[in-house]
């Protein structure tokens, strides 16, 4: 067998291995996404849902620190509510404050897609991954991850899987919020009914 033929066979084998590994990665990601959807569908606890959310993202993009911020209302442009905060030391806290004050986080959110940001303190570090939580074209919050991998190691595939996981989570959070609103409204209606019934009984007694 000629040397050229051997080289060609080696190349084909390498391509075959790469395709097989790519297929396995896609299968694993699909299973993680399915698990995330099941958790989202069964959960009525935002804290449990967010914990599953960052764990699912960590399977796609391993991280050392994670934060999730949610809007208190549509008018809450600063995303003041920190719903999950894990793995941050003083140095990372300082860097996040600087990113926030410089408007970098706000800019990343306006892209409406997962966005990689460089580290302000050390150009050799992995930086940050901002993942908006989108529902019907509007963000209800975002996740901020400190990836283990460098920016060059994160591919479009990784970012798309993270986006899909975030979309599942955002829809589930929105559903939980609507359920809470319905429960609150039902409670108010029951209170009004009791007041009206009591008032009606009082009027009946007065007429007698």
Tab-separated table of N, CA and C in Angstrom, residues 8 18 39 50 52 102 108 113-114 128 149 191 198-199:
chain	number	residue	atom	x	y	z
A	8	UNK	N	-4.290	8.818	3.432
A	8	UNK	CA	-5.710	9.032	3.152
A	8	UNK	C	-6.589	8.227	4.109
A	18	UNK	N	-14.051	11.855	14.659
A	18	UNK	CA	-14.579	13.181	14.985
A	18	UNK	C	-16.093	13.215	14.839
A	39	UNK	N	-37.603	18.737	34.510
A	39	UNK	CA	-37.513	19.475	35.770
A	39	UNK	C	-38.346	20.747	35.682
A	50	UNK	N	-33.862	26.987	39.235
A	50	UNK	CA	-32.615	27.683	38.919
A	50	UNK	C	-31.396	26.820	39.240
A	52	UNK	N	-31.326	23.540	39.003
A	52	UNK	CA	-31.251	22.590	37.890
A	52	UNK	C	-30.743	23.284	36.626
A	102	UNK	N	-19.741	49.643	34.288
A	102	UNK	CA	-19.314	50.095	32.966
A	102	UNK	C	-20.365	49.854	31.888
A	108	UNK	N	-24.371	43.297	26.868
A	108	UNK	CA	-24.464	41.875	26.543
A	108	UNK	C	-25.918	41.412	26.521
A	113	UNK	N	-28.720	37.022	23.199
A	113	UNK	CA	-28.143	35.688	22.967
A	113	UNK	C	-26.934	35.517	23.894
A	114	UNK	N	-26.515	34.272	24.138
A	114	UNK	CA	-25.335	34.061	24.978
A	114	UNK	C	-24.121	34.812	24.418
A	128	UNK	N	-16.162	35.719	31.028
A	128	UNK	CA	-17.522	35.484	31.493
A	128	UNK	C	-18.439	35.098	30.334
A	149	UNK	N	-13.474	26.659	30.566
A	149	UNK	CA	-12.819	26.735	29.255
A	149	UNK	C	-12.520	28.182	28.896
A	191	UNK	N	-61.442	36.314	49.576
A	191	UNK	CA	-61.552	37.289	50.664
A	191	UNK	C	-62.723	38.232	50.424
A	198	UNK	N	-70.468	38.306	54.599
A	198	UNK	CA	-70.629	38.841	55.948
A	198	UNK	C	-71.489	40.093	55.942
A	199	UNK	N	-71.246	40.958	54.967
A	199	UNK	CA	-72.039	42.177	54.844
A	199	UNK	C	-73.502	41.850	54.571
